[in-house]
C-alpha positions as a printed NumPy array, in Angstrom:
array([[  0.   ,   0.   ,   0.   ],
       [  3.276,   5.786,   5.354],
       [  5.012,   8.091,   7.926],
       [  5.235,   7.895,  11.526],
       [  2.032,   9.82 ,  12.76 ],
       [  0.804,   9.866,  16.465],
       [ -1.01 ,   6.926,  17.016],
       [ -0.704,   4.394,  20.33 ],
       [  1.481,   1.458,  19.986],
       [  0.439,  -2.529,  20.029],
       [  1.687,  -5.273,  21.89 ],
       [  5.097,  -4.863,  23.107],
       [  6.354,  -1.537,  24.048],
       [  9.213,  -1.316,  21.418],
       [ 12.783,  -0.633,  23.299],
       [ 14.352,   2.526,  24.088],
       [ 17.185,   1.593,  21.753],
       [ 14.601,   0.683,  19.214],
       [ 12.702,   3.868,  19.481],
       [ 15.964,   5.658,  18.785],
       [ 16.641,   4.065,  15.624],
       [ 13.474,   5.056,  14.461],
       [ 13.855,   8.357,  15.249],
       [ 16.831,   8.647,  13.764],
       [ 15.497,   7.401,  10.45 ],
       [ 12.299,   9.678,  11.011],
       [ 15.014,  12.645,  11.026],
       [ 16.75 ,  11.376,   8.07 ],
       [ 13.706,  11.117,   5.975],
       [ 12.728,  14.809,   6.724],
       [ 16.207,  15.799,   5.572],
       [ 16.412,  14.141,   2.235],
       [ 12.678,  14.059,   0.969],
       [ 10.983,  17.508,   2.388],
       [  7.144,  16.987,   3.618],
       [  5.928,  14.278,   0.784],
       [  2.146,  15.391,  -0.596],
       [ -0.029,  13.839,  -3.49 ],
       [  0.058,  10.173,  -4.558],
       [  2.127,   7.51 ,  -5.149],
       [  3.661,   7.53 ,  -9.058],
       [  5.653,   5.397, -10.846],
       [  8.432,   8.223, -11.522],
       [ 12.03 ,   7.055, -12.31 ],
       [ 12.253,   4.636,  -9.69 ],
       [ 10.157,   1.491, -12.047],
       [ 13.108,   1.934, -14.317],
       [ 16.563,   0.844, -14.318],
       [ 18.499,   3.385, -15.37 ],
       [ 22.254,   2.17 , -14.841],
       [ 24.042,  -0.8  , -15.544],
       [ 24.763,  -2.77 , -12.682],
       [ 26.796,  -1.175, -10.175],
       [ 28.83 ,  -2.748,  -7.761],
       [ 28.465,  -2.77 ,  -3.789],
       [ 29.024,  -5.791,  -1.812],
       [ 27.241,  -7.575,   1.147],
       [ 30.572,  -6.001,   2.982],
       [ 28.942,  -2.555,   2.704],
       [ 31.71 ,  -1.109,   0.311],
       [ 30.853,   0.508,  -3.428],
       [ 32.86 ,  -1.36 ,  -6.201],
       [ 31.901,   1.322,  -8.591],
       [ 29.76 ,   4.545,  -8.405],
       [ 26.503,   3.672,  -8.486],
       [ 24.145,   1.848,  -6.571],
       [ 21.35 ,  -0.387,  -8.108],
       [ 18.914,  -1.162,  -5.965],
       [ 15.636,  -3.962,  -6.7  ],
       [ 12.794,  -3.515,  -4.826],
       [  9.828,  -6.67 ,  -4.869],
       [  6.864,  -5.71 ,  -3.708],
       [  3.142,  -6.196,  -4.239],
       [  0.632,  -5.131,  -7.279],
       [  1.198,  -1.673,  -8.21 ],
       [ -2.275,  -1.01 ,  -8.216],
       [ -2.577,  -2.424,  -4.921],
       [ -3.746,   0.557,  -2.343],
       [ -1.153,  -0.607,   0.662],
       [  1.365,  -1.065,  -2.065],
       [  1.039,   1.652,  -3.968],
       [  1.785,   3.373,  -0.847],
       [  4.594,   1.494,  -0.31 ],
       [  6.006,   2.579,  -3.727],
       [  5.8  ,   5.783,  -2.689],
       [  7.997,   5.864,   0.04 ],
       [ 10.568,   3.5  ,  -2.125],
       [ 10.165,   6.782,  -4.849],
       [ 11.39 ,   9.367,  -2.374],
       [ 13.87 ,   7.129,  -1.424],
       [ 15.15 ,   6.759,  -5.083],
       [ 16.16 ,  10.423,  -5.534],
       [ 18.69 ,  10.044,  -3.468],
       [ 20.478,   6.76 ,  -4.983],
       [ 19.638,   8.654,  -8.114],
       [ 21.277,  11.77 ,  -7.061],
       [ 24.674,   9.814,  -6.677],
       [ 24.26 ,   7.956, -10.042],
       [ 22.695,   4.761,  -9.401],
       [ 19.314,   3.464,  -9.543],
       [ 16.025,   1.474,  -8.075],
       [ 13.949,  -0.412, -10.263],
       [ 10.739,  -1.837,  -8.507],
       [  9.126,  -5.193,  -9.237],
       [  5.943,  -7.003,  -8.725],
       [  3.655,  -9.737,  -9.737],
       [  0.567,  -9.31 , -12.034],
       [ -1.546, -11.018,  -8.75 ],
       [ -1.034, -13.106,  -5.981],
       [ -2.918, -16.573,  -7.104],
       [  1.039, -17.799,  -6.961],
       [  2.51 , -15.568,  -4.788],
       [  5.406, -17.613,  -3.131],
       [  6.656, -19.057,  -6.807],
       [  6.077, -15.883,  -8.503],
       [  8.453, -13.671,  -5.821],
       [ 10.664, -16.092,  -6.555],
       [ 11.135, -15.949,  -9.856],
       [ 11.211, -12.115,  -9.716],
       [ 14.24 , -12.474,  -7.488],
       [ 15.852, -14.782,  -9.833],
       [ 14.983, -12.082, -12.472],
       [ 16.774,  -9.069, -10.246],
       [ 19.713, -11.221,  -9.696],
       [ 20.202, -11.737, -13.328],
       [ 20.681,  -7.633, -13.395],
       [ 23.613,  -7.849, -11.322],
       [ 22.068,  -5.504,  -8.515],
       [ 24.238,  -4.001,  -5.961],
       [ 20.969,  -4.719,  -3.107],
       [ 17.665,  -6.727,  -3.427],
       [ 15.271,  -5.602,  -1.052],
       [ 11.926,  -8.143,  -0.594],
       [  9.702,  -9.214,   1.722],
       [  9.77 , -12.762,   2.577],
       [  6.054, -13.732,   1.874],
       [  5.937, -17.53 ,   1.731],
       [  9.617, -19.075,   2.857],
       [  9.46 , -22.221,   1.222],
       [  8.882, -20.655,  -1.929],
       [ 11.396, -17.719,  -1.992],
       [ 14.402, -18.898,   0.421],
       [ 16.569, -20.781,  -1.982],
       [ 16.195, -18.05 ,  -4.559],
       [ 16.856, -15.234,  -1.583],
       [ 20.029, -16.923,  -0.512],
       [ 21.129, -17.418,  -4.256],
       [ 21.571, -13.644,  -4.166],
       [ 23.371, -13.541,  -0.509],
       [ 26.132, -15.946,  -2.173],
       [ 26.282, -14.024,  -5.444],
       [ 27.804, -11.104,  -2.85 ],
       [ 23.993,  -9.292,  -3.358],
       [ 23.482,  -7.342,  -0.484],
       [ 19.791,  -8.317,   0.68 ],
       [ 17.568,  -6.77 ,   3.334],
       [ 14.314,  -7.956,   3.906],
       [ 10.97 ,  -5.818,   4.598],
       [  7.01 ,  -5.778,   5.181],
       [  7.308, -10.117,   5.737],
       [  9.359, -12.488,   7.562],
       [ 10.991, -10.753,  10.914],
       [ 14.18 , -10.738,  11.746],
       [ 14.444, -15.013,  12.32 ],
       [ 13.552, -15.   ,   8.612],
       [ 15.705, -12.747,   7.778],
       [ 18.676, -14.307,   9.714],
       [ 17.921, -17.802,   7.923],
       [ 18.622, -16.376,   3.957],
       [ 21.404, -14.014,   5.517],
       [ 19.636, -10.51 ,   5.275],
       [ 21.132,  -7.557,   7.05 ],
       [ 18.099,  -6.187,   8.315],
       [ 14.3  ,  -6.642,   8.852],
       [ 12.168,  -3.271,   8.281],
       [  8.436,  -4.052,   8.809],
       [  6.029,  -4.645,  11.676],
       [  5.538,  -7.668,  13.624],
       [  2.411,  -8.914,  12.309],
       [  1.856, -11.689,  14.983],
       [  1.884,  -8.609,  17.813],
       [  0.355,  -6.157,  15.445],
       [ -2.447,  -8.788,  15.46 ],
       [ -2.749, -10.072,  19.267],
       [ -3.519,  -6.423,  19.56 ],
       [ -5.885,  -6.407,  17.486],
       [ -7.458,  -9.794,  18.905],
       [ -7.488,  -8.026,  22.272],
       [ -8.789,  -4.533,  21.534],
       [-12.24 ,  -6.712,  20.26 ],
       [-11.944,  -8.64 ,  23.159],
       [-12.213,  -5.374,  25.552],
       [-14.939,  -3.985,  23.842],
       [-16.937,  -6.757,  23.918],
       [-16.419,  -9.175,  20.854],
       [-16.821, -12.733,  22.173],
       [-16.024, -14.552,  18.694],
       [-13.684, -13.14 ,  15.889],
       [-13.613, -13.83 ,  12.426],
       [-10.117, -13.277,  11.083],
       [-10.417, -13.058,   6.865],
       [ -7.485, -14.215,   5.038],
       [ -7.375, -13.875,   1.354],
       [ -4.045, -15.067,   0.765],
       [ -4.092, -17.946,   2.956],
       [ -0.324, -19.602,   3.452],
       [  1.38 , -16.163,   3.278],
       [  3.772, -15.956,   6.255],
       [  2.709, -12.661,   7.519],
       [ -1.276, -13.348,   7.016],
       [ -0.967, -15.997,   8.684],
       [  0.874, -14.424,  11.734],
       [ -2.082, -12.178,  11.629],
       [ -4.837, -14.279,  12.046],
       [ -2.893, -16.084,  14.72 ],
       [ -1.96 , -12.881,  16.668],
       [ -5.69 , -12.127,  16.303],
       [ -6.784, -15.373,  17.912],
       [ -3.859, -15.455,  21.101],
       [ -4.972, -11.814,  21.742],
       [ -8.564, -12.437,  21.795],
       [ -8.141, -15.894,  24.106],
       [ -5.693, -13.903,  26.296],
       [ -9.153, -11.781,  27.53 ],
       [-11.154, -14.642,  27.454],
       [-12.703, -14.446,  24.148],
       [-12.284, -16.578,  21.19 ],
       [-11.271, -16.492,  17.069],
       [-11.314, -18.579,  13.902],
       [ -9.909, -18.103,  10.579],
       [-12.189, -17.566,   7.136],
       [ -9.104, -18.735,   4.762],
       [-10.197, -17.705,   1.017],
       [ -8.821, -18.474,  -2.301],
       [ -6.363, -15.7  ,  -3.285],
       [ -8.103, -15.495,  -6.402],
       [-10.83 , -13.568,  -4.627],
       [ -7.836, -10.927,  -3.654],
       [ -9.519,  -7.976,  -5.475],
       [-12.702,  -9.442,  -6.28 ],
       [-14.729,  -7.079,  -3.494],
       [-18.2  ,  -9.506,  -4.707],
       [-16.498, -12.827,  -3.785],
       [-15.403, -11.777,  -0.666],
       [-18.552,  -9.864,   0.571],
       [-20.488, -12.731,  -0.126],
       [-18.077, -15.029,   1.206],
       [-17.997, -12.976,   4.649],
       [-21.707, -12.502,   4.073],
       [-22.419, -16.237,   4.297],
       [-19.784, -16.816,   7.323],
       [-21.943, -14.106,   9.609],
       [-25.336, -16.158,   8.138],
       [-24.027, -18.97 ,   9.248],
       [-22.768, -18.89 ,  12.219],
       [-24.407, -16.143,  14.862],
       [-22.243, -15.965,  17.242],
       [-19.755, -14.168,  15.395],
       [-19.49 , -10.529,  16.737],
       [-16.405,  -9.17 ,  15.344],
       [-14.453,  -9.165,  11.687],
       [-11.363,  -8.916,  10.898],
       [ -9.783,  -8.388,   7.534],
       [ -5.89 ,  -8.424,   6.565],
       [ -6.665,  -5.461,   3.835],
       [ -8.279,  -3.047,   3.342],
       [-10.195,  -3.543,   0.087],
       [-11.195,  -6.758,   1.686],
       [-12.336,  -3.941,   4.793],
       [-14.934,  -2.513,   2.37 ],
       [-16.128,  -5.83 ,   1.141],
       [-17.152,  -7.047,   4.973],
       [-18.078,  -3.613,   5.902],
       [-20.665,  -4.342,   2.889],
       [-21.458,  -7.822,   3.899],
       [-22.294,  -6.743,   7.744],
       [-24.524,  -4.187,   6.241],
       [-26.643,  -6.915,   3.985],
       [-26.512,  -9.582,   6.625],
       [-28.642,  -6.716,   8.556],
       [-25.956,  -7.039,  11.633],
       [-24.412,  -4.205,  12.055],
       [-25.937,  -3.521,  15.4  ],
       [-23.812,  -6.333,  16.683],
       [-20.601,  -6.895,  14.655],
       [-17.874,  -4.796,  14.78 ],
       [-14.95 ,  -4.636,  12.225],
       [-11.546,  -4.018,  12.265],
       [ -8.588,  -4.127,   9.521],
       [ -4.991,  -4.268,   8.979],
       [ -3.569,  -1.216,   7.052],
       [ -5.259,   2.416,   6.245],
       [ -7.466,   3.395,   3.694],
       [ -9.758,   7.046,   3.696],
       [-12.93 ,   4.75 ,   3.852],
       [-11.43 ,   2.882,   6.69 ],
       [-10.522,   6.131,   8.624],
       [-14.627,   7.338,   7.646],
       [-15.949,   4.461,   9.46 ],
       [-13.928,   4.94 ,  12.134],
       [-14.677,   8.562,  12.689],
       [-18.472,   7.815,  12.079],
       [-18.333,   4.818,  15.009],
       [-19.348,   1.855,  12.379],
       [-15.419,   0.767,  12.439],
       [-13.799,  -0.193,  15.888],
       [ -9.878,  -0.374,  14.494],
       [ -7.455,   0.038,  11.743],
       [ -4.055,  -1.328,  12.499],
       [ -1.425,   0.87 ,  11.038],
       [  2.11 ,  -0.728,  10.024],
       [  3.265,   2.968,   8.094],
       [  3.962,   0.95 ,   4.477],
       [  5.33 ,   4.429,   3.513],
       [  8.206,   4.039,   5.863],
       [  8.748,   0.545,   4.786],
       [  9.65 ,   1.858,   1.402],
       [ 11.692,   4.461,   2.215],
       [ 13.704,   2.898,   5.577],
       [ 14.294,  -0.169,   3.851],
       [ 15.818,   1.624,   0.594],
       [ 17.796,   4.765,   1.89 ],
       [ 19.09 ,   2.064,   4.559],
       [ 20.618,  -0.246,   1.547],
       [ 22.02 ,   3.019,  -0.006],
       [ 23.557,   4.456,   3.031],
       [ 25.211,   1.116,   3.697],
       [ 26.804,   0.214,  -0.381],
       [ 27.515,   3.852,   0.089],
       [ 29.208,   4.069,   3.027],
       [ 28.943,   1.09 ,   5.362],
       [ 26.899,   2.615,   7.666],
       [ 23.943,   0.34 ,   8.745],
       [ 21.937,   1.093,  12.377],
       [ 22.481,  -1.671,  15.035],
       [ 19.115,  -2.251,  15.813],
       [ 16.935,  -5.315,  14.73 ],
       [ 14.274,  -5.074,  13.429],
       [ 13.587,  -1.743,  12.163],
       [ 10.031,  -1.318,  13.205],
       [  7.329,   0.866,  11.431],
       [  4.509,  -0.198,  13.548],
       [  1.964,  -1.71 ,  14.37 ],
       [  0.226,   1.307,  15.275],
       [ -3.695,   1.037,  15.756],
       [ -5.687,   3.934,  14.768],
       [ -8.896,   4.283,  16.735],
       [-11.589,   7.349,  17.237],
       [ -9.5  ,   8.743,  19.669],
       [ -6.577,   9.403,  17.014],
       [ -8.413,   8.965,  13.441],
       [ -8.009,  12.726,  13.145],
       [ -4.026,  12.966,  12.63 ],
       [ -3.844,   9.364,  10.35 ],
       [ -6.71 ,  11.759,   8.249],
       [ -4.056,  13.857,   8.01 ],
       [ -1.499,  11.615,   6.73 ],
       [ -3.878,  10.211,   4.138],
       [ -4.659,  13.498,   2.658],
       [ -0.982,  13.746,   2.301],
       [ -0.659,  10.537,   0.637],
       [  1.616,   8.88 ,   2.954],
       [ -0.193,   6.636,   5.054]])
């Protein structure tokens, strides 16, 4: 599909040292990219521009120029197009010194693990000083994600995995959220306001982080004595706002003791906000949703959404580049691990400031 807005953290209280790293990079952003507005473009940064510039795992530039690959989701994907947008800003500055960032992603996510995969195998063919990509479904992508750590490829992973995935292919550095706390957050803020039974829709069932989500959602909700089940659906109804209302629509028929839905999008968001509305329960089921969208934000100022949780995609983009940059460039790389961007979770009390953000199409 952001930028670091006031919001209240999930889950674990993130460290001191932790906090300072993402300060720092907060800082850093300011300095290179200005206040970002408007919304996310393809610019430059789809298009290699350089031939393939040296840079090694070691942190030290062979030649002038960095070229960076970015994988990441559908362009046309809200959350990712978001995303992009940070990974844009981030370009100027690898631009600026001569190099490059080309971004790549798959046409849809019916194959998701196999298809990252082969778009890895595709940037290491370009000789790339980095390749930055989320690890998405590890016993796809790992053998093609090491391939590049022995090639000398400098690789950081982002948005998937954690840092234990990211330590088993040999990335640097993780730069994400932690989807498993980001959802036992999630799974507990229902719980406290009521929800007895949560039903966690996943559209891209056997994705790491999804997965994560839907079980964060469920150990949060038992940990206040309330319950959760998964709704797994083909990822061929990614997208497809009909199939999935009437899939959701069906689930809440079904079964009446569901009280709360959860969704790990936001388009699929607006497809159960629709199906709660025809399944005439909207009196007792309240929604929630991973990631930010202006019609998510809408329902929760107008009370018919409980929760959004935030993990800032925009910083995701931009961290996980200018970080890959700074460190071909220079060798500098910050200590801490992971780099977290959230979760965040963006409630009535603080929908006013992620407005904000939206309007300025970064979150």
């Amino acid at each position: 599909m952001e930028r670091k807005q006031p919001g209240r953290p999930l889950g674990r209280r993130l460290s001191g040292r932790t906090m300072t790293a993402v300060s720092l990079l907060a800082l850093t952003a300011a300095a290179l990219t200005g206040c970002a507005s408007g919304k996310a473009t393809g610019g430059d940064a789809d298009q290699a521009t350089a031939s393939a510039g040296g840079g090694t795992a070691s942190g030290t530039k062979s030649s002038g120029k960095n070229n960076i690959y970015v994988i990441g989701g559908k362009s046309d994907d809200p959350f990712w197009s978001t995303v992009k947008r940070g990974v844009d800003d981030a370009a100027k500055l690898v631009k600026s010194g001569g190099g490059s960032v080309t971004y790549l992603g798959p046409q849809n996510y019916d194959n998701l693990g196999p298809d990252v995969a082969k778009l890895t195998l595709t940037a290491i063919s370009q000789n790339p000083s980095a390749i930055l990509v989320p690890d998405w479904v590890p016993e796809n992508q790992d053998a093609a994600i090491k391939q590049a750590v022995a090639k000398g490829i400098l690789v950081l992973t982002y948005n998937a995995g954690g840092t234990e995935a990211a330590e088993n292919v040999g990335a640097v550095k993780y730069v994400g959220s932690d989807d498993y706390e980001a959802g036992k957050a999630g799974g507990a803020k229902f719980a406290e306001e009521g929800a007895k039974n949560v039903l966690c829709v996943n559209t891209v069932p056997g994705s790491a982080n999804q997965e994560a989500r839907c079980k964060g959602i469920k150990d949060g909700a038992v940990s206040k004595g309330s319950s959760s089940k998964q709704l797994p659906l083909p990822s061929s109804n990614f997208g497809n706002p009909s199939a999935v209302t009437q899939a959701i629509k069906g689930a809440l028929l079904k079964d009446s003791s569901i009280d709360a839905v959860v969704t790990i999008g936001v388009a699929d968001a607006d497809s159960a906000a629709s199906a709660i509305k025809q399944a005439k329960v909207g009196d007792k089921v309240k929604l929630g949703t991973f990631d930010l969208s202006q019609s998510q934000l809408d329902r929760i100022k107008d009370g018919s959404q409980l929760f959004a949780i935030d993990q800032q995609p925009y910083l995701q983009g931009f961290y996980v580049v200018s970080i890959a940059d700074q460190y071909l460039s220079y060798g500098v790389l910050p200590p801490q691990n992971p780099i977290l961007t959230g979760p965040l979770l963006v409630t009535k009390d603080n929908v006013a400031a992620a407005i904000a953000g939206t309007k300025a199409g970064v979150r």
